[in-house]
Every structure is written in structure tokens, then in C-alpha cells.
Short mmCIF file of C-alpha atoms and ligand atoms in Angstrom, two decimals:
data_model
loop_
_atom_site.label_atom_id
_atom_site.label_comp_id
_atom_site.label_asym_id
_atom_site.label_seq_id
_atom_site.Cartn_x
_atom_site.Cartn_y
_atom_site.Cartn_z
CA UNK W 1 -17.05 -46.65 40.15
CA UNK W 2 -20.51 -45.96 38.95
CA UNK W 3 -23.73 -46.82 40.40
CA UNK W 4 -27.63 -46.33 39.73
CA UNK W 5 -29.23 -44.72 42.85
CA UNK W 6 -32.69 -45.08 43.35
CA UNK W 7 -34.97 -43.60 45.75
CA UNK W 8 -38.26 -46.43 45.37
CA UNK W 9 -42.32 -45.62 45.87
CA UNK W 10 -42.85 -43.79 42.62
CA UNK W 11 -45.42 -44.70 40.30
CA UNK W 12 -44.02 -44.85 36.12
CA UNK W 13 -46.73 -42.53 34.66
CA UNK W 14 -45.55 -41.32 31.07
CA UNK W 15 -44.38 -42.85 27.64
CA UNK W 16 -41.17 -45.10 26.68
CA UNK W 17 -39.32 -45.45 23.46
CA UNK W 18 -37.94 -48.54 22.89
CA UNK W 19 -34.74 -49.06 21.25
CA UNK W 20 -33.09 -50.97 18.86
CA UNK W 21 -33.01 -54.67 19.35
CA UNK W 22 -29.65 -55.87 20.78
CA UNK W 23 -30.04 -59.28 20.01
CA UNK W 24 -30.42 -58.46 16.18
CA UNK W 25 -28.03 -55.71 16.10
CA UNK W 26 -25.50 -57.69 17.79
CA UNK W 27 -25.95 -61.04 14.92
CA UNK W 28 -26.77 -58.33 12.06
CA UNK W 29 -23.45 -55.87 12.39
CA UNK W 30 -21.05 -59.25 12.15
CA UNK W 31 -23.45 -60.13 9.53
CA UNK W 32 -21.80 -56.91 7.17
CA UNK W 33 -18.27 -59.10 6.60
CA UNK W 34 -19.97 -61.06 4.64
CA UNK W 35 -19.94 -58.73 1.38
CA UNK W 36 -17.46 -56.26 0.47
CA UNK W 37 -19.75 -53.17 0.60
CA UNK W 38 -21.38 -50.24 2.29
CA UNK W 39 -24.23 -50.78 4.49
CA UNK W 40 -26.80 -48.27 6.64
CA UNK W 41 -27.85 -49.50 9.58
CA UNK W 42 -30.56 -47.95 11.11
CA UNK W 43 -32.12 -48.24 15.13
CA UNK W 44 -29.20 -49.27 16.34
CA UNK W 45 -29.11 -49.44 19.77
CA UNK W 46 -26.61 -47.12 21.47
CA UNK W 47 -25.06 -49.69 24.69
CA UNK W 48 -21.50 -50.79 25.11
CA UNK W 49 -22.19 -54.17 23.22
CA UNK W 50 -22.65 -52.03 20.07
CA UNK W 51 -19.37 -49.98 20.72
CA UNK W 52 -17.41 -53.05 21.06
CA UNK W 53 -18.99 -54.49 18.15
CA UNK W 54 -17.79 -51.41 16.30
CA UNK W 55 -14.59 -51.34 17.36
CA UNK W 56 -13.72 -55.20 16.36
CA UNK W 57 -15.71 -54.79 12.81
CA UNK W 58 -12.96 -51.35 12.78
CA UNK W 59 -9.94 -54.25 14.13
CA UNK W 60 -10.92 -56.41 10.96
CA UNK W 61 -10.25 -53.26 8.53
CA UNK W 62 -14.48 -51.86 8.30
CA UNK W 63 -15.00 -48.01 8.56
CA UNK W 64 -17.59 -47.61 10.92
CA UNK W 65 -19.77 -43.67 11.39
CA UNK W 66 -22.83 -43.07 13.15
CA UNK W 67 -24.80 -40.80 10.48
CA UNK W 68 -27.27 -39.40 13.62
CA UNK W 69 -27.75 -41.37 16.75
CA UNK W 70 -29.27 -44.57 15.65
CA UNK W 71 -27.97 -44.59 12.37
CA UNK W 72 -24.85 -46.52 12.01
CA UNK W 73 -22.62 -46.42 8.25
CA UNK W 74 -20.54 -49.56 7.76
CA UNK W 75 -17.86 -49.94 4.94
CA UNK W 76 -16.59 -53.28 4.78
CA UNK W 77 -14.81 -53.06 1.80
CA UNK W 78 -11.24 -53.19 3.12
CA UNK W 79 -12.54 -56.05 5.58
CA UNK W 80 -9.53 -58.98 6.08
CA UNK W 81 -10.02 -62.21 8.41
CA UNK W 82 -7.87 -61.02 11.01
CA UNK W 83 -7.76 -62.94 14.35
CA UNK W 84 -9.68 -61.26 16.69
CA UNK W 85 -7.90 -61.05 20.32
CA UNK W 86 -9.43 -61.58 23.89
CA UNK W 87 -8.99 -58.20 24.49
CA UNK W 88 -11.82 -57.71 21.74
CA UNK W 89 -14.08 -60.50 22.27
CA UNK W 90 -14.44 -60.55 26.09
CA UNK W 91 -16.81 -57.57 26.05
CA UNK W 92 -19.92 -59.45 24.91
CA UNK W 93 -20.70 -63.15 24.09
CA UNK W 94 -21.91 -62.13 20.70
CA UNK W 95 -18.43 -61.75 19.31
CA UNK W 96 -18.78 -65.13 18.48
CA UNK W 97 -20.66 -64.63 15.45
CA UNK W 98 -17.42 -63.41 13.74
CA UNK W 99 -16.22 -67.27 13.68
CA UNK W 100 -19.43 -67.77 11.03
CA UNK W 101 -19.45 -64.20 9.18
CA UNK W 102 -15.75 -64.49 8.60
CA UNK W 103 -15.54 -68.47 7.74
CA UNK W 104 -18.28 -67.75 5.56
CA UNK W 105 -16.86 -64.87 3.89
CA UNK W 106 -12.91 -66.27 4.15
CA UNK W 107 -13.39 -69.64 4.45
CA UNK W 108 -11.41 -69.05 7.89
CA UNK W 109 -11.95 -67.79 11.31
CA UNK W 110 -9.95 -67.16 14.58
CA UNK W 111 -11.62 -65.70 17.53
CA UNK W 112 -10.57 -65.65 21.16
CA UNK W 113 -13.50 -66.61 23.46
CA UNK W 114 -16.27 -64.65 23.79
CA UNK W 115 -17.52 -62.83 27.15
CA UNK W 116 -21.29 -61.95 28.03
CA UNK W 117 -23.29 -63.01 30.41
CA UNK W 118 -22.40 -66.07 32.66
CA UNK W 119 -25.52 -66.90 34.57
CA UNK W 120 -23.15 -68.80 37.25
CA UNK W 121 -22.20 -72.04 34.76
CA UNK W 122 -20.70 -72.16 31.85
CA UNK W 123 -22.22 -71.66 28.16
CA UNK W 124 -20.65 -74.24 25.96
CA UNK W 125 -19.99 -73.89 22.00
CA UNK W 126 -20.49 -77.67 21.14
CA UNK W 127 -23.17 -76.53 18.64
CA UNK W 128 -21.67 -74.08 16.65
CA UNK W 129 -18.71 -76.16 16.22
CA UNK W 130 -20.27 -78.76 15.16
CA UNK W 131 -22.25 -76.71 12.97
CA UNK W 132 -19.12 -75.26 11.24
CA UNK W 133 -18.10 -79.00 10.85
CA UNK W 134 -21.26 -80.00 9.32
CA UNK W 135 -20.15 -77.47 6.85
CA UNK W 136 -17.25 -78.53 5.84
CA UNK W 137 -14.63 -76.60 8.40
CA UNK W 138 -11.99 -78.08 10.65
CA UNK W 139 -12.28 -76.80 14.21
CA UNK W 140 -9.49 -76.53 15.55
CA UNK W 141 -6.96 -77.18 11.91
CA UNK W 142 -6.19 -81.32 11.77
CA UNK W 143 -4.01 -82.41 15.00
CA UNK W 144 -4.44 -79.17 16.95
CA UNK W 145 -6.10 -79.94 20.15
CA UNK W 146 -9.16 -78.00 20.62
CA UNK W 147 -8.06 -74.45 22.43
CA UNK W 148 -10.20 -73.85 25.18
CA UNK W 149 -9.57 -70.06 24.45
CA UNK W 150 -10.35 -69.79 21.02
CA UNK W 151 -12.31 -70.89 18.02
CA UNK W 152 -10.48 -71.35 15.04
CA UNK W 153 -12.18 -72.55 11.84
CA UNK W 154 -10.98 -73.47 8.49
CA UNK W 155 -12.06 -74.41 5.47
CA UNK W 156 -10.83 -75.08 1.83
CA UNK W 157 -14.66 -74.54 0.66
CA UNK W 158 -18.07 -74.82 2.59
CA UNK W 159 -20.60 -76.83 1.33
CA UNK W 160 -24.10 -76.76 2.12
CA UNK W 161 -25.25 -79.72 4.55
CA UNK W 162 -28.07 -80.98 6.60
CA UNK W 163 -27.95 -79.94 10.04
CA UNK W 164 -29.51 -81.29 13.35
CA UNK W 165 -29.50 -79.63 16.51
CA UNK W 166 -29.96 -81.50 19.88
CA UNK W 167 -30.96 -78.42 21.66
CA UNK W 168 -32.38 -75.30 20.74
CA UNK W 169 -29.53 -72.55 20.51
CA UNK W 170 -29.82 -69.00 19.31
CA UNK W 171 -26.41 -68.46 19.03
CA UNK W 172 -25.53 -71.65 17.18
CA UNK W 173 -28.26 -71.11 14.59
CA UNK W 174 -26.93 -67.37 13.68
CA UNK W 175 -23.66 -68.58 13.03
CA UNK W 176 -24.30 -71.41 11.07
CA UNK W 177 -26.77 -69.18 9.52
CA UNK W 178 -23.90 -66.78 8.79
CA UNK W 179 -21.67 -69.31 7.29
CA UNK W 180 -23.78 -71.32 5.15
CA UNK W 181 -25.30 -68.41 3.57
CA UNK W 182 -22.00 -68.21 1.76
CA UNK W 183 -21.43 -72.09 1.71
CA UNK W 184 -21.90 -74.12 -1.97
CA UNK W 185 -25.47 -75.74 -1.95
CA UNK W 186 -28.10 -76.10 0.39
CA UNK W 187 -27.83 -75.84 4.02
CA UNK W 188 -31.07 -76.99 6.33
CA UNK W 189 -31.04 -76.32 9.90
CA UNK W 190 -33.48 -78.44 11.61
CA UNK W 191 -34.65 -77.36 15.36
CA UNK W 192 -33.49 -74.03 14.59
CA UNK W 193 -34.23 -71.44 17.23
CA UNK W 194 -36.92 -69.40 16.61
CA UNK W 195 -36.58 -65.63 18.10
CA UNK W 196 -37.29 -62.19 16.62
CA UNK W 197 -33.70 -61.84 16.09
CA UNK W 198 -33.39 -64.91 14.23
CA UNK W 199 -35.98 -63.39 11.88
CA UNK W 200 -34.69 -60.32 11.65
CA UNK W 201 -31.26 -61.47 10.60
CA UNK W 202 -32.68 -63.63 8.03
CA UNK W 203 -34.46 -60.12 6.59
CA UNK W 204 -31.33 -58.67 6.35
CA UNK W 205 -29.22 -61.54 4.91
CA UNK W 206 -31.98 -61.75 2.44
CA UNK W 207 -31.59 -57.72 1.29
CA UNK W 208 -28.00 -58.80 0.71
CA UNK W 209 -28.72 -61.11 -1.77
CA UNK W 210 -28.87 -63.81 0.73
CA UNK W 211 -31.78 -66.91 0.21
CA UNK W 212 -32.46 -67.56 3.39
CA UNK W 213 -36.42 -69.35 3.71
CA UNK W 214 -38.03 -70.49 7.01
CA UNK W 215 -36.72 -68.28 9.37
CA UNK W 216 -38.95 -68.44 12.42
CA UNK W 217 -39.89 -71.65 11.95
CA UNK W 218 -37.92 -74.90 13.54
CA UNK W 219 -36.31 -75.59 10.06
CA UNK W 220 -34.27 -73.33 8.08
CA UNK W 221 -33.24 -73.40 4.50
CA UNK W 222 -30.33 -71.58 3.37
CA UNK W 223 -29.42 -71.65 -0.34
CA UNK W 224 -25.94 -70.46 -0.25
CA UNK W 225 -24.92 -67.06 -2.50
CA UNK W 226 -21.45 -66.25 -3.28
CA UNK W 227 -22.84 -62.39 -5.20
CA UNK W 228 -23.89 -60.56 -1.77
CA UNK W 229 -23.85 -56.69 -1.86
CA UNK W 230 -24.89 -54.00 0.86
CA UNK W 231 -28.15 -52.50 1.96
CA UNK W 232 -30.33 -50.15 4.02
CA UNK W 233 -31.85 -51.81 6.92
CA UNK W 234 -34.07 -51.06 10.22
CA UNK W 235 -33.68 -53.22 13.03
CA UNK W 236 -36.59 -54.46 14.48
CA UNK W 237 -37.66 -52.73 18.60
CA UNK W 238 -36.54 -54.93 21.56
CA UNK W 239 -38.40 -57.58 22.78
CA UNK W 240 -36.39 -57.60 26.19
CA UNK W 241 -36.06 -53.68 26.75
CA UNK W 242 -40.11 -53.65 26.18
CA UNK W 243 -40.58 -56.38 28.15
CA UNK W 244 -38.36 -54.77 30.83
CA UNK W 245 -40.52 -51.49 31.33
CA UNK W 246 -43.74 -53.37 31.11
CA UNK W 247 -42.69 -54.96 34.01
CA UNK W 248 -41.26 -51.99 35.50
CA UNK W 249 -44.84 -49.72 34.88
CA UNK W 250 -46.62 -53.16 36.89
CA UNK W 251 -44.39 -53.21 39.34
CA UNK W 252 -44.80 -49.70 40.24
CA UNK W 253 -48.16 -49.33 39.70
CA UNK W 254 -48.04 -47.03 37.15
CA UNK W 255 -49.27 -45.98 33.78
CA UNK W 256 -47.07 -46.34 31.20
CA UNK W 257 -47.22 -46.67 27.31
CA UNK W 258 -44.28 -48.17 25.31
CA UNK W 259 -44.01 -47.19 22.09
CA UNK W 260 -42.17 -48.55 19.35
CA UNK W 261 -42.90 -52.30 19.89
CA UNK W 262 -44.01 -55.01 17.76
CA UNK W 263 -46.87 -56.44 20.35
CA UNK W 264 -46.77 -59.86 18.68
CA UNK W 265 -43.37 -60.09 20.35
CA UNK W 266 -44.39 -59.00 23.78
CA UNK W 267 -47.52 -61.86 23.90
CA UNK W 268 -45.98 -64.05 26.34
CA UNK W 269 -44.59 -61.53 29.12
CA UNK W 270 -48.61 -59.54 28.18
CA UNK W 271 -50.12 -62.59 28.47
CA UNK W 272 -48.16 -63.33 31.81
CA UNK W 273 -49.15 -59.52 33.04
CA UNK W 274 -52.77 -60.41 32.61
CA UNK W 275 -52.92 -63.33 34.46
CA UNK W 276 -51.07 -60.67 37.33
CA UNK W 277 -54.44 -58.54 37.06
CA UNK W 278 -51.82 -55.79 35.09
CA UNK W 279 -53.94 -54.08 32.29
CA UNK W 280 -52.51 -54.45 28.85
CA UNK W 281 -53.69 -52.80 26.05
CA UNK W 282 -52.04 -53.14 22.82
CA UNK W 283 -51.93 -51.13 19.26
CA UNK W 284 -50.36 -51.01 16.20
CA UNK W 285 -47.07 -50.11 17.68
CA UNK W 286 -47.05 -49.58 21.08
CA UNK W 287 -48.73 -50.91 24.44
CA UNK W 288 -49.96 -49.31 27.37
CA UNK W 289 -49.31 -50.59 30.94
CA UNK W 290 -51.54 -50.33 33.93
CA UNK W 291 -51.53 -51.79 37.40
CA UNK W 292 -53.18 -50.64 40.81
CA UNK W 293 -53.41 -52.58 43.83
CA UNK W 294 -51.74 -56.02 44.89
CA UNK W 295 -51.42 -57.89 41.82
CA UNK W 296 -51.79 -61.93 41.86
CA UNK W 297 -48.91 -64.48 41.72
CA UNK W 298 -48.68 -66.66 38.58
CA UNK W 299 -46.59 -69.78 38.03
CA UNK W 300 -43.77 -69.21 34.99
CA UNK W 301 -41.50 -71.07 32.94
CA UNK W 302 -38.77 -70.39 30.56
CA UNK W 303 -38.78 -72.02 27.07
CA UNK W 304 -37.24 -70.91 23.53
CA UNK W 305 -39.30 -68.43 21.54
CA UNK W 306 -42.29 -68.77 21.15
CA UNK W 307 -41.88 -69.91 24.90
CA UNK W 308 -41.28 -67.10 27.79
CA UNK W 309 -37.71 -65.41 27.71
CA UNK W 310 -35.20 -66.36 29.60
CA UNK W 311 -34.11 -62.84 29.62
CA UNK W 312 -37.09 -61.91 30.96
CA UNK W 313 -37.13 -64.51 33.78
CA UNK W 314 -34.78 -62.26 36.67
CA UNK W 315 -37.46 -59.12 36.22
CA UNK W 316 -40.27 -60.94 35.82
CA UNK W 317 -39.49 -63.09 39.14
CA UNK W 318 -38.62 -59.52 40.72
CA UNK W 319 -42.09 -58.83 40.47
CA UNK W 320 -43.72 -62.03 41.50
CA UNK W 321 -41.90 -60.90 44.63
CA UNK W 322 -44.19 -58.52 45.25
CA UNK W 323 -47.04 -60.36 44.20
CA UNK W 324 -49.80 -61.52 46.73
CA UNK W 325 -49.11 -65.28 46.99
CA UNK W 326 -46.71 -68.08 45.90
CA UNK W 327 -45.29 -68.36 42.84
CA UNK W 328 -43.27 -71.25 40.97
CA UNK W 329 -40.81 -70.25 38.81
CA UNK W 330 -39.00 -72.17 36.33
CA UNK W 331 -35.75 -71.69 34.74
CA UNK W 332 -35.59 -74.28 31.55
CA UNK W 333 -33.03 -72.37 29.34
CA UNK W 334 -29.70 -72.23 31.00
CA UNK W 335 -28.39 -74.11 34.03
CA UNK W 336 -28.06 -71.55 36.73
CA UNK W 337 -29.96 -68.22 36.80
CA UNK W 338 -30.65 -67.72 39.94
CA UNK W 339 -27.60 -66.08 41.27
CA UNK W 340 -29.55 -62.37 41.09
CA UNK W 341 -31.76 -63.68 44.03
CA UNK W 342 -28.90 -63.42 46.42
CA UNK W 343 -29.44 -59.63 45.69
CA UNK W 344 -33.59 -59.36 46.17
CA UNK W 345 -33.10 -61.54 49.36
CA UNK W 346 -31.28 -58.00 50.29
CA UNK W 347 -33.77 -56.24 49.76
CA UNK W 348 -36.19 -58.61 51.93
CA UNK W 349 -37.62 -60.76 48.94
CA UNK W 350 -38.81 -64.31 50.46
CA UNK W 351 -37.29 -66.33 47.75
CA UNK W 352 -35.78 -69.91 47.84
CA UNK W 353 -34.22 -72.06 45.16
CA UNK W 354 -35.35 -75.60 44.40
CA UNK W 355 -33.26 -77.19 41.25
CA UNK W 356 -34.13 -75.71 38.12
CA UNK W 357 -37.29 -73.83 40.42
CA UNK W 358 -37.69 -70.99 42.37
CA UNK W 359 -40.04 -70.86 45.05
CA UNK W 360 -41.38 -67.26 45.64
CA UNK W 361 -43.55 -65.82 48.53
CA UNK W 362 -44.90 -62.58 47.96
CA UNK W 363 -43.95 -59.85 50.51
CA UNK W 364 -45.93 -56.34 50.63
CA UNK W 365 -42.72 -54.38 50.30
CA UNK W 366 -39.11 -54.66 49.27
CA UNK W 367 -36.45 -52.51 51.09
CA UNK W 368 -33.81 -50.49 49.52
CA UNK W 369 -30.39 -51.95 49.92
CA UNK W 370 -26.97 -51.95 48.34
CA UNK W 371 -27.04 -54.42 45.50
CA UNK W 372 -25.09 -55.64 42.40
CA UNK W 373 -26.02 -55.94 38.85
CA UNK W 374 -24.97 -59.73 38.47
CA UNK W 375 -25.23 -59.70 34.84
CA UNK W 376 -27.64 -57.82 32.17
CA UNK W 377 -30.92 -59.27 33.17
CA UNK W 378 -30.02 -59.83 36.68
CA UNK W 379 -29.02 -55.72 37.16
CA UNK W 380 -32.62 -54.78 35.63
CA UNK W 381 -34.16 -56.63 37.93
CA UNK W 382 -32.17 -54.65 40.66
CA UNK W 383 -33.54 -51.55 39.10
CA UNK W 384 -37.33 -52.73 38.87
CA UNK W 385 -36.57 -53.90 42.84
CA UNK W 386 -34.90 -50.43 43.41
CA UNK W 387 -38.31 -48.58 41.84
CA UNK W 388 -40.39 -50.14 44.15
CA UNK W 389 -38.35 -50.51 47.40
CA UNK W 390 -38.94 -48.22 50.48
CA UNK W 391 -35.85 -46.08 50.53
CA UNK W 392 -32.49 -46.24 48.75
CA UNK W 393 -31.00 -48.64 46.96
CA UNK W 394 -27.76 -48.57 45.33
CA UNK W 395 -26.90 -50.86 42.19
CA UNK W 396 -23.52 -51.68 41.55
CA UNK W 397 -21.84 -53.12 38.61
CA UNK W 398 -23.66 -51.41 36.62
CA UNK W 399 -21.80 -51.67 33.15
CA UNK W 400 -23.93 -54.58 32.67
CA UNK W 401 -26.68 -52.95 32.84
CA UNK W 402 -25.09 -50.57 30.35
CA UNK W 403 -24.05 -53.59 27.71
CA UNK W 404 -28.36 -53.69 26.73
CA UNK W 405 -30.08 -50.51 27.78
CA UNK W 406 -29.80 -47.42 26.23
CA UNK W 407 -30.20 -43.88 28.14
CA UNK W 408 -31.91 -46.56 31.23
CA UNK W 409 -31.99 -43.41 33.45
CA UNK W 410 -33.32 -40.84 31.49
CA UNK W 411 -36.26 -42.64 30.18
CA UNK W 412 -37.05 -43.59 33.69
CA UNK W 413 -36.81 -40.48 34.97
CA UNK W 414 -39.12 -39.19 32.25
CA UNK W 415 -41.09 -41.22 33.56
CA UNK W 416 -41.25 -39.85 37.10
CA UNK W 417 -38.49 -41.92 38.40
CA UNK W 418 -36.26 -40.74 41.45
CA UNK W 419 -33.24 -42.83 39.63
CA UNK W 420 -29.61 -41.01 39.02
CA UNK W 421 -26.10 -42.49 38.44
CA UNK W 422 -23.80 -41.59 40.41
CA UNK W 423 -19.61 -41.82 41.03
CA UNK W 424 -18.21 -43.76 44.23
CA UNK W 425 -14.77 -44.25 45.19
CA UNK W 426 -13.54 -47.67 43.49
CA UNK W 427 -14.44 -50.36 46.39
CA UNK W 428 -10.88 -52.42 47.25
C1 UD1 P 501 -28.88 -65.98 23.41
C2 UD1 P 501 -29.06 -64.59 23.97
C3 UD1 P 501 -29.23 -64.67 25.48
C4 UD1 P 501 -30.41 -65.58 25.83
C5 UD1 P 501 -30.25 -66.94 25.14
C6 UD1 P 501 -31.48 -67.82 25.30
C7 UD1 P 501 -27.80 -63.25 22.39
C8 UD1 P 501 -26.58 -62.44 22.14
N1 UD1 P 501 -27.88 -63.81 23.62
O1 UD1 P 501 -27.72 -66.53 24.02
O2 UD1 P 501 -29.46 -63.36 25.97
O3 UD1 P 501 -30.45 -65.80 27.22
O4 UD1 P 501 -30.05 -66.75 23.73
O5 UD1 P 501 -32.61 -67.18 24.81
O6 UD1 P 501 -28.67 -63.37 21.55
N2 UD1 P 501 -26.06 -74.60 24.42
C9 UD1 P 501 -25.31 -75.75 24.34
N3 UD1 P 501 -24.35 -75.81 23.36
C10 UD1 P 501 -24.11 -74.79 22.48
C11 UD1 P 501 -24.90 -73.62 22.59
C12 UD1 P 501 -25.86 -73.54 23.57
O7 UD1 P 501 -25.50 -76.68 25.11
O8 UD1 P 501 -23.24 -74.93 21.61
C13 UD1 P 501 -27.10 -74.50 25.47
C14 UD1 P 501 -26.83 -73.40 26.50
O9 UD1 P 501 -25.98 -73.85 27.55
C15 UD1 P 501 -28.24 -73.07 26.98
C16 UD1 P 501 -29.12 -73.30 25.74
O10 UD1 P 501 -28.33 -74.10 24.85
O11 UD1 P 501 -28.63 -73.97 27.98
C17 UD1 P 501 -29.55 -72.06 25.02
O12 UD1 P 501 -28.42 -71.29 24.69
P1 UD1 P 501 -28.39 -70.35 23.40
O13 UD1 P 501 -29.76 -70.24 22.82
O14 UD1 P 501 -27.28 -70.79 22.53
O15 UD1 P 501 -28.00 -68.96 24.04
P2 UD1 P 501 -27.06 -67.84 23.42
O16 UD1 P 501 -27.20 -67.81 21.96
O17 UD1 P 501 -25.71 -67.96 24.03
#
């Protein structure tokens, strides 16, 4: 079993690249099904979620070469709708956008249930199904009960439909967005979610011959295409990675600038930083972190984009830990995720959990300790703890880690870091 080991009290000083999105990459490579074509894909992240997205877009019949390391060549012209096993989809929850890239390109669908991230409670699919109704599709086929371990969607033809969404949900907005674009008619979306990612999907759909207006926006019209061909694209830098080391560079102390950003992306978890007393200074494409002395706690909530990130929320809390002060923070987006403080009470974090708020007390210093990676979010909080922490800490679990962050050790230790991974014995 692997583990990162950490040895904290080192200051970031240096410069970060940021990757490719994962959020985009992982609604943009199911997107390819949707023509019969070739496609270049380039800044593609390299983290297990893409490798398992490769290998079920190579189950479903796609040819699939990286051209250099970021640059990804997909062929989906011997593509069939193939149902997709558990074995395949229980590697990331995006899987699940194959149910709308394939029902929109076959007018059927069957995919076991996705993995991911669980955040302690469960993440429901009510949306999307409905969503595929809407559309036209019957989920499960007429006088099946619904399978709690697949989704399986059928239709004879999708039409285009209005569509209203209680709540605001990333996921069920990409795959009705990936279905309608091939339905008959007009689809609108209405209290669509609003991301990068959302955006930079409908950028791509769009080079494919997609028409796909108001992306970023609460309502989205989608004019549905049946003529879609392949094309060149760039996905856009990762909000969360970015996010991830500015946090890191505060909580250290250090001096850091990130490079290959969009800094319109970044202006909550900046903004946030600021009111810390971190210095943020941004340009075209990059920022530059700096932070000396105690910073100052700051009250936080977590809201749909434009809002703060969710997936922010476990690192951004891990450094509110460390703040001078009390800080509120507020988890708004899913149900439970505050399992991860379990771990930072390990390390001597004065944290306590009040509903959908935790309550956190500054302390001077964390302590190295031997920790888990809960989920994605949850293990890079470990790691920011593990930078700062007096002594040693140990992360386990760390394929999560793994499933969003490309070369995580080697860019920190570029960076001055005292981080390795390392092999254990397999724990019984
Ligand atoms: C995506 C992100 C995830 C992030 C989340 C919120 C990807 C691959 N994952 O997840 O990292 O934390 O957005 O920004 O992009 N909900 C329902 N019914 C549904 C769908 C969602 O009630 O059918 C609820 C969820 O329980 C949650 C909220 O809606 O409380 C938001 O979930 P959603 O935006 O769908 O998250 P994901 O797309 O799963």
C-alpha cells in the first residue's frame, strides 16, 4: 500500500503548473460518442479518473493514444452502445455521463452505477433521470422496476423539451446537456449549473457542430444537431488543483506563483485569501501567492458556481485551522462533508461539527500524524495539514488523491516540499 509522507515546516517558494481541468475532461471525453469521428484532445489531465475514462470509451469500441503527455487522440468511429459494467463505472462518479452521450448518440444507454466520491451520504440521480425523461426516454424500459444498480435509458427518438431543475446539479445538467444536443428540437435547461466545466463542455459541443447558447448562465438552450463531426480542443486549467496550491503556498507561508490559471475562476477562494491577510496578485495567466505571519480567520460558505466550491471547502477549512481565531464554516452543497475532520482532529485541529456548520478554533500548530485520504478533497487537505504540521505525517488511501492530481509530489517538491510516496506492507 502506498502512502504520501510528509515531513511539515517548509515554506512553498517556487512556481506551479496547473493541469488540465478534471471536471471538464471527465464530461468532455464521454462527450466524443456523440459523433462518429476523430478527435484531439489536448491538456488532459494525467490522474486515474482519465485512465478509467479511457479504458471504458476503449470497452465501447473508441481507439484511444496519448500523442505526448497531455495530448490525448480519440477515434470513435467504431463506437457501439455497449452496457458498461460495475467493474468500469465504479472508478469515478463521472461515468455517468455515458447514460446521456450514449442515449443521445443511440437513443439507448445502460450503465452500472457510478463510483466517486461519497462525502459520507449518498448522491442521488433523481435529476438526471428525470432529465432523460423530460426528453423523451424511459428509465428503467416500461414495467422494469427502477435498478438501484444501474441506469438504463431508452428511447425510440429524443425530443427537445423544457426542463426545470429543483436544485442546482452539475452532473445532471452535463448529461442532459449531452443528450439533448442530439435530441429533435429545442431543449432549455432552466437553473442550470453554472461551473467552468459546464462552459467548457458547451465550447466543445459547439466545435462539434453542437448549438449549445447560454452556457454559464442559469438557463441553457440547446438546439439539437443530428450532423456532429470531430475537433481539436484545449481544456480549460483547473479551478480546484489552483485553488488547492493557493491554499497550500498560504498555509505554508510561502511564495508561490501558479501558472496556467484563468484568475476569473479562482475569485472566490482569492477573494477568501484576502480577507486571510494572504497576498494575491493576479495576471493574465497565472497568480502569485504570499503569506507571512498568523493569518486571520474568515467565516465561509459553500454555494454553486459563482458561489465558493465545495471542492474547495476540506482545504480551505484545513487552513482556517491554523488561522488566528474562530471561524464558521458552512457546507451548503452536499449533505455530509465533514468526515475529513476526524483526520485534522489527529493532527490536533480544534474543530467541532454543528449541522450543516463547522465550528473552527484556530490552533498555532498542527502535529504530524497518521491520516487517511477520505476522498479527493478530503486527502488534499491531509496533504496541506501534512505541509504545515510539526513532524511526520503519513497519508493513507491515497489513490484518491491520485483520481484529481497529477504528478502531486513532484510539483510540491519543486517547490521545496519534504513530501515522498512511499510503499507499506498492506494493513489487515
Ligand atoms: C460535481 C463534481 C463534484 C462537486 C459537485 C458540486 C464532477 C465530476 N464532480 O458533482 O466534485 O462536489 O459537482 O460542485 O464534476 N443532487 C440531487 N439529485 C441529483 C443530482 C444531485 O439531489 O440527481 C444533489 C446532490 O446530492 C448535491 C447537489 O445536488 O447535494 C449538487 O450535486 P451535483 O452538482 O449534481 O454534484 P455532482 O455533479 O455529482
Amino acid at each position: 500500500m502506498e502512502k504520501y509522507c510528509i515531513h511539515g515546516g517548509k515554506r512553498l517558494t517556487g512556481t506551479i503548473d496547473i493541469s488540465g481541468a478534471k471536471n471538464a475532461a471527465v464530461a468532455i471525453l464521454p462527450a466524443t460518442v456523440l459523433a462518429s469521428d476523430v478527435f484531439v484532445i489536448e491538456n488532459v489531465p494525467r490522474i486515474s479518473d482519465i485512465f478509467a475514462m479511457v479504458q471504458i470509451l476503449e470497452e465501447l469500441g473508441a481507439t484511444c493514444k496519448f500523442l505526448n503527455k497531455s495530448t490525448l487522440e480519440i477515434d470513435t468511429r467504431n463506437v457501439q452502445s455497449r452496457p458498461l459494467s460495475s467493474a468500469l463505472t465504479k472508478c469515478l462518479r463521472a461515468s455517468y455521463y455515458f447514460a446521456g452521450s450514449l442515449l443521445g448518440r443511440f437513443n439507448y444507454a445502460s450503465v452500472a452505477t457510478p463510483g466517486g466520491c461519497v462525502f459520507g451520504g449518498t448522491r442521488p440521480m433523481d435529476m438526471h433521470i428525470k432529465g432523460f425523461m423530460e426528453l423523451g426516454a424511459m428509465v428503467p424500459p416500461a414495467n422494469v422496476p427502477l435498478d438501484p444498480e444501474k441506469i438504463e435509458a431508452k428511447a425510440d427518438k429524443l425530443i427537445g423539451s423544457y426542463i426545470y431543475f429543483d436544485k442546482v446539479s452539475v452532473g445532471a445538467t452535463i448529461n442532459v446537456m449531452l443528450a439533448a444536443v442530439r435530441a429533435r428540437g429545442i431543449t432549455v435547461i432552466e437553473n442550470a449549473a453554472r461551473e467552468p466545466h459546464i462552459v467548457d463542455l458547451a465550447n466543445f459541443l459547439n466545435l462539434m457542430g453542437c448549438k449549445v447558447m447560454g452556457a454559464g448562465t442559469n438557463s441553457i438552450r440547446i438546439e439539437g444537431r443530428q450532423d456532429l463531426h470531430g475537433t481539436n480542443y484545449s481544456i480549460i486549467p483547473d479551478q480546484i488543483e489552483a485553488g488547492t496550491y493557493m491554499v497550500a503556498a498560504a498555509a505554508t507561508k510561502g511564495d508561490v506563483l501558479i501558472r496556467n490559471v484563468i484568475p476569473k475562476h479562482l475569485d472566490t477562494i482569492t477573494v477568501k485569501l484576502r480577507e486571510c491577510g494572504v497576498t494575491v496578485e493576479e495576471f493574465d495567466d497565472s497568480v502569485r501567492i504570499c503569506a507571512e505571519g498568523r493569518l486571520k480567520p474568515c467565516n465561509l460558505k459553500t454555494l454553486p458556481h459563482p458561489g465558493f466550491p465545495t471542492d474547495m471547502q476540506p482545504q480551505f477549512t484545513t487552513l482556517l485551522a491554523m488561522c488566528d481565531g474562530m471561524s464558521v464554516v458552512t457546507e451548503s452543497v452536499w449533505d455530509n462533508r465533514f468526515n475529513y475532520l476526524n483526520q485534522l482532529r489527529r493532527m490536533k485541529a480544534e474543530v467541532e461539527i454543528e449541522g450543516k456548520h463547522a465550528i473552527v478554533h484556530g490552533v498555532e500548530k498542527l502535529y504530524g500524524a497518521s491520516v487517511i485520504a477520505n476522498d479527493l478533497r478530503a486527502g488534499a487537505a491531509m496533504v496541506i495539514a501534512g505541509l504545515c504540521a510539526e513532524g511526520e505525517t503519513c497519508i493513507g488511501d491515497i489513490y484518491h488523491i491520485d483520481r484529481g492530481y497529477e504528478d502531486i509530489v513532484e510539483k510540491l517538491q519543486a517547490c521545496g516540499a519534504d513530501i515522498c510516496r512511499k510503499e507499506f506492507p498492506d494493513e489487515e
